Amino acid sequence: MGNIKWLQVENPEQGAEQVYQIVKQELEHNRLHVLGLATGSTMIPVYKKWTESELDFSDVKTFNLDEYVGLEASSPNSYAYFMNDHLFNKKKFKETNIPDGMASDLEEECKRYEDGLQQSGLDIQLLGVGENGHIAFNEPGTGADSVTHVAQLTESTLGVNSQYFENDEKIPETALTMGISSIMSAKQLLLLAFGEKKRAALEKMKEGVVTAEWPITYLHNHDNVTIITDLKL
């Protein structure tokens, strides 16, 4: 079993400060060259902290965890739009990578993305967690050996994510996502989870049993994981 470090904070802003300190230290020691990024409301305070800071990412490559299938990068609901809005338009990076949900051959796009990941290597990967325990769009039942793939989103995930979509745009039911083994290849994993809705997933993590039904538990198989949460468990 891996060594999980739990950091208790009062709120998401304190969580963002913890991430900032870790990233700052890795940059100062020249240990951060490739950074895995995540989207969602959990990450907004993290990216806000970065954009308001002096952190220099100009020599850092990024890879995002996932992207909806069928959404143009210009769609306000795409993860490319989210990343540009919250980070990339405000901070300069060496190179940014997001799966192309508009690719004509999705399987080929997954292979291209995974190849790029493996060639670059990930120093740090940021993660959130879904209410059903998914990390990236690796839904319950996803295998430990999965690489970047086309994921079918569960009813639970569609229900949660529908709040971000206006009535005139249907939420995509598939997404391109890094797989479990893609994520686990990172040297360091930072998972953030705030609010009662994340309690069930974190309690499963605390139990220490690795099960595909709660993909978050795969992180026990990694030797450098930090979980930052405001929940008292």
Short mmCIF file of N, CA and C in Angstrom, two decimals, residues 1-7 184 187-191 205-206 208 210 216-228:
data_model
loop_
_atom_site.label_atom_id
_atom_site.label_comp_id
_atom_site.label_asym_id
_atom_site.label_seq_id
_atom_site.Cartn_x
_atom_site.Cartn_y
_atom_site.Cartn_z
N MET A 1 0.84 -1.20 0.00
CA MET A 1 0.00 0.00 0.00
C MET A 1 0.87 1.25 0.00
N GLY A 2 0.41 2.25 -0.72
CA GLY A 2 1.16 3.50 -0.81
C GLY A 2 1.05 4.30 0.47
N ASN A 3 1.79 5.37 0.50
CA ASN A 3 1.79 6.24 1.67
C ASN A 3 0.93 7.46 1.36
N ILE A 4 -0.28 7.51 1.94
CA ILE A 4 -1.19 8.62 1.69
C ILE A 4 -1.00 9.68 2.76
N LYS A 5 -0.74 10.91 2.33
CA LYS A 5 -0.62 12.03 3.27
C LYS A 5 -1.94 12.81 3.24
N TRP A 6 -2.56 12.96 4.40
CA TRP A 6 -3.82 13.70 4.50
C TRP A 6 -3.54 15.09 5.06
N LEU A 7 -4.00 16.13 4.36
CA LEU A 7 -3.86 17.50 4.85
C LEU A 7 -5.25 18.06 5.14
N MET A 184 -1.54 7.19 -12.68
CA MET A 184 -0.62 6.59 -11.71
C MET A 184 0.84 6.71 -12.13
N LYS A 187 4.71 11.21 -10.90
CA LYS A 187 5.59 11.03 -9.73
C LYS A 187 4.88 11.41 -8.43
N GLN A 188 3.98 12.39 -8.52
CA GLN A 188 3.29 12.88 -7.33
C GLN A 188 1.84 13.19 -7.69
N LEU A 189 0.91 12.80 -6.81
CA LEU A 189 -0.51 13.04 -7.01
C LEU A 189 -1.04 13.95 -5.90
N LEU A 190 -1.77 14.99 -6.30
CA LEU A 190 -2.41 15.90 -5.34
C LEU A 190 -3.91 15.86 -5.59
N LEU A 191 -4.66 15.32 -4.63
CA LEU A 191 -6.11 15.23 -4.79
C LEU A 191 -6.80 16.19 -3.83
N MET A 205 -11.77 5.81 0.64
CA MET A 205 -10.31 5.94 0.56
C MET A 205 -9.69 5.63 1.91
N LYS A 206 -10.29 6.13 2.97
CA LYS A 206 -9.79 5.92 4.34
C LYS A 206 -9.80 4.44 4.71
N GLY A 208 -9.03 1.98 3.00
CA GLY A 208 -7.78 1.36 2.56
C GLY A 208 -7.93 0.14 1.66
N VAL A 210 -8.62 -1.38 -1.95
CA VAL A 210 -8.61 -0.98 -3.36
C VAL A 210 -9.70 -1.73 -4.11
N ILE A 216 -11.12 6.10 -6.87
CA ILE A 216 -10.20 6.86 -6.01
C ILE A 216 -9.29 5.93 -5.22
N THR A 217 -9.78 4.74 -4.87
CA THR A 217 -8.99 3.84 -4.03
C THR A 217 -7.76 3.29 -4.73
N TYR A 218 -7.73 3.39 -6.06
CA TYR A 218 -6.52 2.96 -6.77
C TYR A 218 -5.29 3.76 -6.32
N LEU A 219 -5.53 4.95 -5.77
CA LEU A 219 -4.40 5.80 -5.36
C LEU A 219 -3.59 5.16 -4.24
N HIS A 220 -4.16 4.17 -3.56
CA HIS A 220 -3.38 3.45 -2.55
C HIS A 220 -2.19 2.72 -3.16
N ASN A 221 -2.24 2.49 -4.48
CA ASN A 221 -1.15 1.78 -5.15
C ASN A 221 -0.02 2.72 -5.58
N HIS A 222 -0.14 3.99 -5.24
CA HIS A 222 0.89 4.99 -5.59
C HIS A 222 1.66 5.35 -4.32
N ASP A 223 2.93 5.70 -4.47
CA ASP A 223 3.74 5.94 -3.26
C ASP A 223 3.93 7.41 -2.90
N ASN A 224 3.24 8.32 -3.61
CA ASN A 224 3.37 9.75 -3.26
C ASN A 224 2.04 10.47 -3.55
N VAL A 225 1.12 10.35 -2.60
CA VAL A 225 -0.21 10.94 -2.75
C VAL A 225 -0.50 11.86 -1.58
N THR A 226 -0.96 13.06 -1.89
CA THR A 226 -1.43 13.99 -0.86
C THR A 226 -2.91 14.27 -1.11
N ILE A 227 -3.73 14.10 -0.08
CA ILE A 227 -5.15 14.41 -0.18
C ILE A 227 -5.42 15.63 0.69
N ILE A 228 -5.98 16.65 0.07
CA ILE A 228 -6.27 17.91 0.75
C ILE A 228 -7.78 18.06 0.85
#
